[in-house]
Coordinates of C-alpha atoms and ligand atoms in Angstrom, one line a residue:
M8 CA 0.1 0.0 0.0
K9 CA 1.4 3.4 -1.1
K10 CA 2.0 5.8 1.8
Y11 CA 1.8 9.7 1.4
D12 CA 2.3 12.6 3.8
C13 CA -0.8 14.3 2.4
I14 CA -3.8 13.0 0.5
V15 CA -6.1 15.5 -1.2
I16 CA -9.5 14.7 -2.5
G17 CA -10.7 16.7 -5.2
T18 CA -8.9 18.8 -8.0
G19 CA -11.1 22.1 -7.8
P20 CA -9.3 25.1 -6.8
A21 CA -9.2 24.1 -3.1
G22 CA -7.6 20.8 -3.9
Q23 CA -5.0 22.1 -6.4
K24 CA -3.7 24.8 -4.3
A25 CA -3.5 22.6 -1.4
A26 CA -1.7 19.8 -3.2
I27 CA 0.9 22.2 -4.8
Q28 CA 1.4 23.9 -1.3
A29 CA 2.2 20.5 0.4
A30 CA 4.6 19.7 -2.4
K31 CA 6.3 23.0 -2.2
L32 CA 6.9 22.0 1.6
G33 CA 8.6 18.9 0.5
K34 CA 5.8 16.5 1.3
S35 CA 4.8 13.5 -0.6
V36 CA 1.2 14.3 -2.0
A37 CA -1.4 12.4 -4.0
I38 CA -4.5 14.1 -5.2
V39 CA -7.6 12.1 -6.2
E40 CA -10.2 13.1 -8.8
K41 CA -13.4 11.1 -9.7
N42 CA -14.3 12.9 -12.7
A43 CA -12.7 12.3 -16.1
V44 CA -11.4 15.9 -16.1
L45 CA -9.4 18.1 -13.7
G46 CA -10.5 21.4 -12.2
G47 CA -13.9 20.7 -10.5
A48 CA -16.7 23.2 -10.7
Q49 CA -14.3 26.0 -11.3
V50 CA -13.0 24.8 -14.7
N51 CA -15.7 22.4 -15.9
T52 CA -19.3 23.7 -15.0
G53 CA -18.9 26.9 -12.9
T54 CA -16.6 29.9 -13.0
I55 CA -14.8 29.5 -16.3
P56 CA -17.8 28.2 -18.6
S57 CA -20.0 31.0 -17.1
K58 CA -17.4 33.6 -17.6
A59 CA -16.5 32.3 -21.2
L60 CA -20.1 32.5 -22.0
R61 CA -20.3 36.1 -20.7
E62 CA -17.4 37.1 -22.8
A63 CA -18.6 35.4 -25.9
V64 CA -22.0 37.0 -25.5
L65 CA -20.6 40.5 -25.0
H66 CA -18.3 40.2 -27.9
L67 CA -20.7 38.6 -30.5
T68 CA -23.6 40.8 -29.7
G69 CA -21.5 43.9 -29.3
A70 CA -23.3 44.9 -26.1
N71 CA -20.2 46.4 -24.5
R72 CA -19.6 48.6 -27.6
K73 CA -23.3 49.8 -28.0
G74 CA -22.7 52.9 -25.9
M75 CA -20.1 54.0 -28.4
F76 CA -21.4 52.8 -31.9
G77 CA -25.3 52.8 -31.3
Q78 CA -27.9 50.1 -30.2
S79 CA -27.7 48.4 -33.8
Y80 CA -24.1 47.6 -33.5
R81 CA -23.6 43.9 -33.5
I82 CA -20.8 41.6 -34.5
K83 CA -22.9 38.5 -35.5
Q84 CA -26.5 38.4 -36.3
D85 CA -27.4 34.5 -35.8
I86 CA -25.5 33.5 -32.7
A87 CA -25.7 29.7 -32.1
M88 CA -24.9 27.8 -28.9
S89 CA -21.8 26.4 -30.7
D90 CA -20.6 29.9 -31.1
L91 CA -20.9 30.5 -27.4
A92 CA -19.6 27.2 -26.3
S93 CA -16.2 27.2 -28.3
L94 CA -14.5 29.7 -26.3
S95 CA -15.5 27.9 -22.9
Q96 CA -14.0 24.7 -24.5
Q97 CA -10.9 26.4 -25.4
V98 CA -10.1 27.8 -22.0
M99 CA -11.1 24.7 -20.3
R100 CA -8.7 22.6 -22.4
R101 CA -5.9 25.0 -21.6
E102 CA -6.8 25.0 -17.8
W103 CA -6.6 21.0 -17.7
D104 CA -3.2 21.2 -19.2
I105 CA -2.1 23.9 -16.8
I106 CA -3.2 22.0 -13.7
R107 CA -1.9 18.7 -15.0
S108 CA 1.6 20.2 -15.7
Q109 CA 1.6 22.0 -12.4
F110 CA 1.0 18.6 -10.7
D111 CA 3.7 17.0 -12.8
R112 CA 6.3 19.8 -12.0
N113 CA 5.6 19.7 -8.4
G114 CA 5.8 15.7 -8.2
V115 CA 2.1 15.5 -7.0
D116 CA 0.7 12.1 -7.9
L117 CA -2.8 12.3 -9.7
I118 CA -5.0 9.4 -8.9
W119 CA -8.2 8.9 -10.9
G120 CA -11.0 7.5 -9.2
K121 CA -13.7 8.0 -6.4
A122 CA -12.2 8.3 -3.0
K123 CA -13.6 7.0 0.2
F124 CA -12.2 6.8 3.7
T125 CA -11.9 3.1 5.1
G126 CA -10.2 4.1 8.2
P127 CA -8.6 7.1 10.0
N128 CA -5.6 7.1 7.9
H129 CA -6.8 5.0 5.0
V130 CA -8.6 5.8 1.7
E131 CA -9.8 3.5 -1.1
V132 CA -10.0 4.8 -4.6
D133 CA -12.3 3.3 -7.0
G134 CA -11.1 4.2 -10.5
P135 CA -9.8 3.0 -14.0
E136 CA -7.1 1.0 -12.2
G137 CA -9.7 -0.8 -10.1
L138 CA -9.8 -0.7 -6.3
Q139 CA -6.6 0.9 -4.9
Q140 CA -5.8 1.6 -1.2
F141 CA -3.5 4.4 0.2
E142 CA -2.4 5.5 3.6
G143 CA -2.1 9.2 4.5
E144 CA -0.7 11.2 7.4
K145 CA -2.9 14.3 6.7
F146 CA -5.9 14.7 4.5
L147 CA -7.7 17.5 2.8
V148 CA -11.3 17.0 1.8
A149 CA -12.0 19.5 -1.1
V150 CA -15.0 17.7 -2.7
G151 CA -17.0 20.7 -3.6
T152 CA -20.8 20.7 -4.0
R153 CA -23.3 20.0 -6.9
P154 CA -26.4 22.0 -7.9
A155 CA -29.5 21.5 -5.4
K156 CA -31.9 19.1 -7.4
P157 CA -35.1 18.6 -5.3
P158 CA -36.7 15.3 -6.3
H159 CA -40.2 17.1 -7.1
I160 CA -38.5 19.1 -10.1
P161 CA -38.6 17.1 -13.2
F162 CA -35.1 17.9 -14.4
N163 CA -34.7 16.6 -17.9
G164 CA -31.3 18.0 -19.2
H165 CA -32.8 19.8 -22.2
S166 CA -35.5 22.3 -21.0
I167 CA -35.5 22.0 -17.2
V168 CA -32.0 22.3 -16.1
T169 CA -29.4 23.4 -13.5
S170 CA -26.2 25.4 -14.3
D171 CA -24.4 22.3 -14.8
E172 CA -26.5 21.5 -18.0
L173 CA -27.2 25.0 -19.2
L174 CA -24.2 25.2 -21.6
K175 CA -25.1 21.8 -23.0
L176 CA -28.4 22.9 -24.4
D177 CA -28.6 22.2 -28.2
R178 CA -30.1 25.7 -29.0
I179 CA -30.7 29.1 -27.4
P180 CA -34.2 29.3 -26.2
K181 CA -36.4 32.4 -27.0
T182 CA -37.8 32.5 -23.5
M183 CA -36.6 31.2 -20.1
I184 CA -37.6 31.2 -16.5
V185 CA -34.7 31.5 -13.9
V186 CA -35.6 30.2 -10.5
G187 CA -33.4 31.9 -7.8
G188 CA -31.8 35.6 -8.0
G189 CA -28.6 34.5 -6.2
V190 CA -25.3 34.7 -7.9
I191 CA -25.9 32.0 -10.5
G192 CA -29.5 33.1 -11.4
S193 CA -28.4 36.8 -11.6
E194 CA -25.4 36.2 -13.7
Y195 CA -27.0 33.9 -16.3
A196 CA -30.3 35.9 -16.3
T197 CA -28.4 39.0 -17.3
I198 CA -26.0 37.1 -19.8
L199 CA -28.8 35.4 -21.6
A200 CA -31.0 38.6 -21.7
T201 CA -28.0 40.4 -23.4
L202 CA -28.2 37.6 -26.0
G203 CA -31.9 38.4 -26.6
V204 CA -33.5 35.6 -24.4
R205 CA -36.8 36.9 -22.7
I206 CA -36.2 36.2 -19.0
T207 CA -38.5 35.9 -16.1
L208 CA -36.5 35.8 -12.8
V209 CA -38.2 34.4 -9.9
E210 CA -36.7 35.1 -6.4
G211 CA -38.1 34.2 -3.1
R212 CA -36.6 37.2 -1.2
S213 CA -37.6 40.8 -1.8
D214 CA -34.4 41.6 -3.8
V215 CA -31.9 39.7 -6.1
L216 CA -28.4 39.4 -4.6
G217 CA -29.7 40.3 -1.2
F218 CA -26.2 40.5 0.4
L219 CA -25.0 43.4 -1.5
D220 CA -25.4 47.0 -0.6
H221 CA -28.8 47.9 -1.2
E222 CA -28.1 50.8 -3.5
I223 CA -26.2 48.5 -5.8
T224 CA -28.9 45.9 -5.6
G225 CA -31.4 48.7 -6.7
A226 CA -29.0 49.6 -9.7
C227 CA -28.7 45.9 -10.5
Q228 CA -32.4 45.3 -10.7
Y229 CA -32.9 48.8 -12.6
F230 CA -30.4 47.4 -15.2
M231 CA -32.2 43.9 -15.2
R232 CA -35.6 45.6 -16.1
Q233 CA -33.9 47.9 -18.6
K234 CA -32.8 44.7 -20.2
G235 CA -36.2 43.4 -20.5
I236 CA -35.9 40.9 -17.6
T237 CA -39.3 40.4 -15.7
L238 CA -38.5 40.4 -12.1
R239 CA -40.9 38.3 -9.8
L240 CA -39.7 39.2 -6.4
G241 CA -40.8 37.7 -3.1
E242 CA -42.4 34.9 -5.2
K243 CA -41.5 31.3 -4.8
V244 CA -41.9 28.6 -7.2
E245 CA -44.2 25.7 -6.0
S246 CA -44.1 23.3 -8.9
I247 CA -42.6 23.0 -12.3
Q248 CA -43.9 20.6 -15.3
E249 CA -43.5 20.3 -19.0
V250 CA -46.8 21.1 -20.8
D251 CA -48.0 21.0 -24.4
S252 CA -49.0 24.4 -25.9
T253 CA -50.1 25.7 -29.2
V254 CA -48.4 29.0 -30.0
S255 CA -49.6 30.8 -33.3
G256 CA -51.0 27.4 -34.5
K257 CA -47.8 25.6 -33.9
K258 CA -47.6 22.8 -31.2
Q259 CA -44.8 23.4 -28.7
R260 CA -43.5 21.7 -25.6
L261 CA -43.1 24.5 -22.9
V262 CA -42.1 24.4 -19.2
E263 CA -44.7 25.7 -16.8
A264 CA -43.8 27.1 -13.3
Q265 CA -46.7 27.4 -10.8
L266 CA -45.8 30.1 -8.2
E267 CA -47.1 30.0 -4.6
S268 CA -49.0 33.3 -5.3
G269 CA -51.2 31.5 -7.9
K270 CA -49.3 33.0 -11.1
T271 CA -48.4 30.6 -13.9
L272 CA -45.3 31.3 -16.0
R273 CA -44.4 29.5 -19.2
A274 CA -41.3 29.5 -21.2
E275 CA -39.2 27.2 -23.6
A276 CA -36.6 26.6 -20.9
L277 CA -36.1 26.9 -17.0
L278 CA -32.8 27.3 -15.1
Y279 CA -33.1 26.1 -11.6
S280 CA -30.5 27.9 -9.4
V281 CA -31.6 28.0 -5.8
G282 CA -28.1 26.9 -4.4
R283 CA -25.8 24.0 -3.9
Q284 CA -25.6 20.8 -2.1
G285 CA -22.7 18.9 -0.7
V286 CA -21.4 15.6 -1.6
C287 CA -20.0 14.2 1.6
G288 CA -22.4 11.5 2.2
A289 CA -20.3 9.1 -0.2
L290 CA -17.1 9.8 1.6
G291 CA -17.2 7.3 4.3
L292 CA -16.5 10.0 6.8
D293 CA -18.0 7.9 9.7
Q294 CA -14.7 5.9 9.4
V295 CA -12.8 8.9 10.5
G296 CA -15.5 10.1 13.0
V297 CA -16.4 13.3 11.0
E298 CA -19.9 14.4 10.7
Y299 CA -21.6 16.4 8.0
D300 CA -24.7 18.7 8.3
D301 CA -28.0 18.2 6.6
R302 CA -26.7 19.7 3.4
E303 CA -23.8 17.4 3.5
R304 CA -21.3 20.3 4.4
L305 CA -18.4 20.0 6.8
H306 CA -17.8 22.2 10.0
V307 CA -14.2 23.3 10.4
N308 CA -12.3 25.5 12.9
E309 CA -10.2 28.5 12.0
H310 CA -7.3 26.3 10.7
Y311 CA -9.7 24.4 8.4
Q312 CA -9.6 21.2 10.7
T313 CA -12.6 19.0 11.0
S314 CA -13.4 17.3 14.3
A315 CA -10.5 14.7 13.3
E316 CA -7.6 16.9 13.6
H317 CA -5.7 15.3 10.7
V318 CA -8.6 15.8 8.3
Y319 CA -8.8 19.3 7.0
A320 CA -11.5 20.7 4.6
A321 CA -11.7 23.6 2.3
G322 CA -13.8 25.2 -0.4
D323 CA -17.3 24.8 -1.2
V324 CA -17.5 21.7 1.0
I325 CA -17.3 24.1 4.1
G326 CA -20.0 26.5 2.9
F327 CA -20.0 30.2 2.7
P328 CA -18.5 32.1 0.8
A329 CA -18.0 29.1 -1.6
L330 CA -16.1 31.1 -4.3
A331 CA -13.2 29.7 -6.4
S332 CA -11.0 32.6 -5.1
T333 CA -11.6 31.9 -1.3
S334 CA -11.3 28.1 -2.0
M335 CA -7.8 28.4 -3.3
E336 CA -6.6 30.2 -0.3
Q337 CA -8.4 28.1 2.1
G338 CA -6.8 25.0 0.6
R339 CA -3.5 26.6 0.9
R340 CA -3.9 27.7 4.4
A341 CA -5.2 24.4 5.5
I342 CA -2.0 22.6 4.3
C343 CA 0.2 25.3 5.9
H344 CA -1.4 24.6 9.3
A345 CA -1.3 20.8 8.6
F346 CA 2.6 20.8 8.2
G347 CA 3.1 23.5 10.8
V348 CA 4.0 26.4 8.9
C349 CA 1.0 28.3 9.6
D350 CA 1.1 32.1 9.3
V351 CA -2.3 33.6 9.3
R352 CA -1.2 37.0 9.4
N353 CA -3.0 39.3 6.8
Y354 CA -5.6 36.6 6.5
N355 CA -8.6 39.0 6.9
T356 CA -11.8 37.3 6.0
E357 CA -13.5 40.8 6.4
L358 CA -11.6 41.7 3.1
F359 CA -12.8 39.0 1.0
P360 CA -13.9 40.7 -2.1
F361 CA -17.1 39.5 -4.2
G362 CA -17.2 39.6 -7.9
I363 CA -20.3 39.1 -9.7
Y364 CA -20.0 38.7 -13.4
A365 CA -23.5 39.8 -14.4
V366 CA -24.1 42.4 -17.1
P367 CA -23.0 44.8 -15.9
E368 CA -20.3 43.6 -13.5
I369 CA -20.6 43.9 -9.8
S370 CA -18.1 43.9 -7.0
M371 CA -17.7 44.7 -3.4
V372 CA -15.4 44.7 -0.5
G373 CA -15.8 45.6 3.2
R374 CA -19.1 46.9 4.7
T375 CA -22.3 47.8 3.3
E376 CA -24.3 50.8 4.3
E377 CA -26.9 48.6 5.9
E378 CA -24.2 46.9 8.0
L379 CA -22.5 50.1 9.1
T380 CA -26.0 51.7 10.1
R381 CA -26.9 48.6 11.8
D382 CA -23.6 48.5 13.9
G383 CA -23.9 52.3 14.5
I384 CA -20.6 53.2 12.7
P385 CA -20.8 56.9 11.4
Y386 CA -19.8 57.0 7.8
E387 CA -20.4 59.1 4.6
A388 CA -20.7 57.7 1.1
G389 CA -18.5 59.2 -2.0
I390 CA -19.9 58.3 -5.2
A391 CA -18.5 58.5 -8.7
Q392 CA -20.8 58.2 -11.5
Y393 CA -19.3 56.5 -14.6
R394 CA -20.7 59.2 -16.7
E395 CA -18.3 61.8 -15.0
I396 CA -15.3 59.8 -16.0
A397 CA -13.5 60.1 -19.4
R398 CA -12.5 56.4 -19.5
C399 CA -16.1 55.3 -19.1
Q400 CA -17.2 57.5 -21.9
L401 CA -14.6 56.0 -24.1
L402 CA -15.6 52.5 -23.1
G403 CA -19.2 53.4 -23.8
D404 CA -20.3 52.8 -20.2
D405 CA -22.1 55.9 -18.7
Q406 CA -24.2 54.1 -16.3
G407 CA -22.0 52.5 -13.7
M408 CA -21.1 53.8 -10.2
L409 CA -18.4 53.3 -7.7
K410 CA -19.3 54.2 -4.0
M411 CA -16.8 54.3 -1.4
L412 CA -17.9 54.4 2.4
I413 CA -15.7 56.8 4.4
H414 CA -15.7 56.7 8.3
Q415 CA -16.9 60.2 9.3
D416 CA -14.1 60.8 11.9
S417 CA -11.0 58.8 10.9
H418 CA -11.7 59.0 7.0
K419 CA -10.7 55.3 6.8
L420 CA -12.3 53.3 4.0
L421 CA -14.9 51.0 5.4
G422 CA -16.3 49.5 2.1
V423 CA -16.3 49.9 -1.8
H424 CA -19.1 49.0 -3.8
I425 CA -19.0 49.1 -7.7
I426 CA -21.5 48.3 -10.5
G427 CA -20.2 48.8 -14.1
T428 CA -17.4 47.9 -16.5
G429 CA -14.3 46.7 -14.8
A430 CA -15.9 46.4 -11.3
T431 CA -14.2 43.2 -10.4
E432 CA -10.6 44.5 -11.2
L433 CA -11.2 47.9 -9.7
V434 CA -12.4 46.7 -6.4
H435 CA -8.8 45.5 -5.6
I436 CA -7.4 49.0 -5.4
G437 CA -10.1 49.7 -2.5
Q438 CA -9.2 46.5 -1.1
A439 CA -5.4 47.3 -0.9
V440 CA -6.1 50.7 0.7
M441 CA -8.4 49.2 3.3
A442 CA -5.9 46.3 4.1
L443 CA -3.1 49.0 4.7
D444 CA -5.6 51.0 6.9
G445 CA -5.7 53.9 4.3
T446 CA -8.0 56.9 4.2
A447 CA -9.9 58.6 1.5
E448 CA -7.2 61.2 1.4
F449 CA -4.8 58.5 -0.2
F450 CA -7.0 58.9 -3.4
V451 CA -6.9 62.9 -3.4
D452 CA -3.2 63.0 -2.6
N453 CA -2.2 60.6 -5.4
V454 CA -2.0 60.9 -9.0
F455 CA -3.9 58.4 -11.2
N456 CA -3.2 57.6 -14.8
F457 CA -5.7 59.4 -17.0
P458 CA -7.9 58.3 -18.5
T459 CA -8.6 55.2 -16.3
L460 CA -11.4 53.6 -14.7
A461 CA -9.3 54.0 -11.4
E462 CA -10.0 57.8 -11.7
C463 CA -13.4 56.7 -10.1
Y464 CA -11.8 56.4 -6.6
K465 CA -10.4 60.0 -6.8
V466 CA -13.8 61.5 -7.9
A467 CA -15.6 59.5 -5.1
A468 CA -13.0 60.4 -2.5
Y469 CA -13.5 64.2 -3.5
N470 CA -17.3 63.6 -3.3
G471 CA -17.1 61.9 0.1
L472 CA -14.7 64.3 1.7
N473 CA -16.5 67.3 0.4
K474 CA -19.6 66.1 1.9
L475 CA -17.9 65.7 5.2
A476 CA -16.4 69.3 5.1
H477 CA -20.0 70.4 4.1
I478 CA -18.5 72.0 0.9
Ligands
FAD513 C1 -22.3 28.6 -12.4 C2 -21.1 29.0 -11.4 C3 -20.3 30.2 -11.6 C4 -19.4 30.5 -10.7 N1 -18.6 31.6 -10.8 C5 -17.7 31.9 -10.0 C6 -16.9 33.2 -10.1 O1 -17.1 33.9 -11.0 N2 -15.9 33.3 -9.2 C7 -15.6 32.7 -8.2 O2 -14.8 32.9 -7.4 N3 -16.5 31.4 -8.0 C8 -17.4 31.0 -8.9 N4 -18.2 30.0 -8.6 C9 -17.8 29.1 -7.5 C10 -16.8 28.1 -7.7 O3 -16.9 27.4 -9.0 C11 -16.6 27.2 -6.5 O4 -16.4 28.1 -5.4 C12 -15.3 26.3 -6.6 O5 -15.3 25.7 -7.8 C13 -15.2 25.6 -5.3 O6 -14.0 24.8 -5.4 P1 -13.7 23.5 -4.5 O7 -12.4 23.1 -4.9 O8 -14.2 23.6 -3.3 O9 -14.8 22.4 -5.4 P2 -15.0 22.0 -6.8 O10 -14.5 23.0 -7.8 O11 -16.5 21.7 -6.9 O12 -14.2 20.7 -7.0 C14 -14.5 19.5 -6.3 C15 -13.7 18.4 -7.0 O13 -13.8 17.3 -6.1 C16 -14.1 16.0 -6.9 N5 -14.6 15.0 -6.1 C17 -15.8 15.1 -5.4 N6 -16.0 13.9 -4.6 C18 -14.8 13.2 -4.9 C19 -14.4 11.9 -4.3 N7 -15.2 11.1 -3.6 N8 -13.3 11.5 -4.9 C20 -12.5 12.0 -5.8 N9 -12.8 13.3 -6.1 C21 -14.0 13.9 -5.8 C22 -15.1 16.5 -8.0 O14 -15.2 15.6 -9.1 C23 -14.5 18.0 -8.1 O15 -13.6 17.8 -9.4 C24 -19.1 29.5 -9.6 C25 -19.9 28.4 -9.4 C26 -21.0 28.1 -10.3 C27 -21.5 26.7 -10.2
NAD514 N1 -19.2 35.3 -9.4 C1 -19.2 34.5 -8.5 O1 -18.5 34.6 -7.5 C2 -20.2 33.3 -8.5 C3 -20.9 33.0 -9.5 C4 -21.9 32.0 -9.5 C5 -22.0 31.2 -8.4 N2 -21.1 31.4 -7.3 C6 -21.4 30.6 -6.0 O2 -22.2 29.4 -6.4 C7 -23.1 29.2 -5.2 C8 -24.4 28.8 -5.6 O3 -25.1 30.0 -6.3 P1 -26.8 30.0 -6.4 O4 -27.0 31.2 -7.0 O5 -27.3 28.8 -6.8 O6 -27.2 30.1 -4.9 P2 -27.5 31.2 -3.8 O7 -27.8 30.5 -2.6 O8 -26.5 32.3 -4.0 O9 -29.0 31.8 -4.4 C9 -30.1 31.2 -4.4 C10 -31.3 32.1 -4.4 O10 -32.5 31.3 -4.7 C11 -33.5 31.8 -4.0 N3 -34.6 30.8 -3.8 C12 -34.5 29.6 -3.2 N4 -35.6 28.9 -3.2 C13 -36.4 29.6 -4.1 C14 -37.7 29.3 -4.8 N5 -38.4 28.1 -4.5 N6 -38.3 30.3 -5.5 C15 -37.6 31.4 -6.0 N7 -36.3 31.7 -5.3 C16 -35.8 30.7 -4.3 C17 -32.8 32.3 -2.7 O11 -33.5 33.2 -2.0 C18 -31.5 32.7 -3.1 O12 -31.6 34.2 -3.5 C19 -23.0 30.4 -4.4 O13 -22.3 30.0 -3.2 C20 -22.1 31.4 -5.2 O14 -21.2 31.9 -4.3 C21 -20.4 32.3 -7.4

């Protein structure tokens, strides 16, 4: 039986970074993957495919240039699913190669198959090589999640789908119901609406993306409606079924969603995106004495240790915030702790950024206005409207905004909230200033390249500081 210092289960972002970190510490490492491809949800079904779809849609529809060249500007008239999928395929293939070569270069043994604990220090892998047994000193469970698929929803892979199947549709539907206005629902609803799909978005809460600063949520919902998306907020879907319907004398199979309020919605397709579900049940965790919750997620301490101290967990399997960005760092941190090189300085979870690749992009770091008000922290908001910024005009985006929240007394930056072109990149300027305890004066006192989107920070700082000085 082969013995390793470290066995990592799952090759998503959490597992990848963990395995490489362990190898860099000179440990013998094996990483196990049950799928036929590397990279987990990040590469194969989640982050990369959805962002590739977004780029392809923005490019082919000319959506991000309409502000400059007019509403009729378009690169390609008849866009097919194959046009949209090809960029995704290209990037995925490249990512598989990159991950594989990183493992090879660092001497990480890749074992294909489904891993399961058979004892506190033993896993069994069921794969193409048959059943193999391995012994490990430390383990990292990075098995991710899968889309929630309640049994009463008749998923069929072609018209009633989760985000895993969306990009495998053989044609672009004319109409679509999106159930759930979280990150997945909001991203896909706005991307597909940009493509011309008529979307009805059903969200159980009173707002989409309810964790954002409310002004940004409001702006996002405004942009959604501008794109022709019908928002059904505070509404829950009760049941979903396929029905036969006759439209203009032509028989058609449609999807029908019955809402709790009594409304009936019909469309050619339905995306069900109401959250994700763990996959720990199949891991034999009882053999190590580790329990999982009712959504098959693991509980860990601040070092990412489960209740068995040699078994660590990171990424989506441990729940919020469940992002590729945070998963990578959690995996790396877990391994550093496991092998005694733990240095948690600068690991400030309060400065985790959120990037939402809707159309337009949204990003935030730090506190929202609602949180600061709730906690009695006095602040002022400094705002830059994209229409005031030369670079935004050059890019044809005159609708975005950047808002910085400034402490009334110390002028320290408390939060940055952006909606518009480049938001997910821009946010890191604010994040760096916040991490270094900077104040709004930093933006006033320093010169920014011109014309840039970064100029938004200077304009927002002037705006906030002027309000504080009653100018
Ligand atoms: C549509 C969509 C869009 C997203 N967009 C973004 C984004 O823009 N930015 C962002 O930061 N995040 C995004 N995310 C979230 C991101 O994809 C996840 O947070 C991230 O992939 C989680 O990484 P992970 O390593 O925990 O798990 P995963 O990426 O899910 O990988 C887990 C791996 O473990 C393997 N595995 C499971 N069980 C076993 C077993 N028993 N044996 C062996 N292998 C096993 C799986 O096959 C899989 O390969 C998105 C997610 C979705 C669904
Ligand atoms: N850009 C990114 O970082 C990114 C992109 C996509 C996904 N993700 C990650 O993927 C994960 C899953 O995303 P998600 O959007 O599926 O889940 P989510 O939990 O973010 O959102 C689900 C939404 O569905 C709503 N809902 C639940 N039941 C409903 C019902 N019956 N009818 C109507 N609405 C209902 C909820 O109120 C919630 O707003 C998240 O953890 C997210 O962080 C991240």
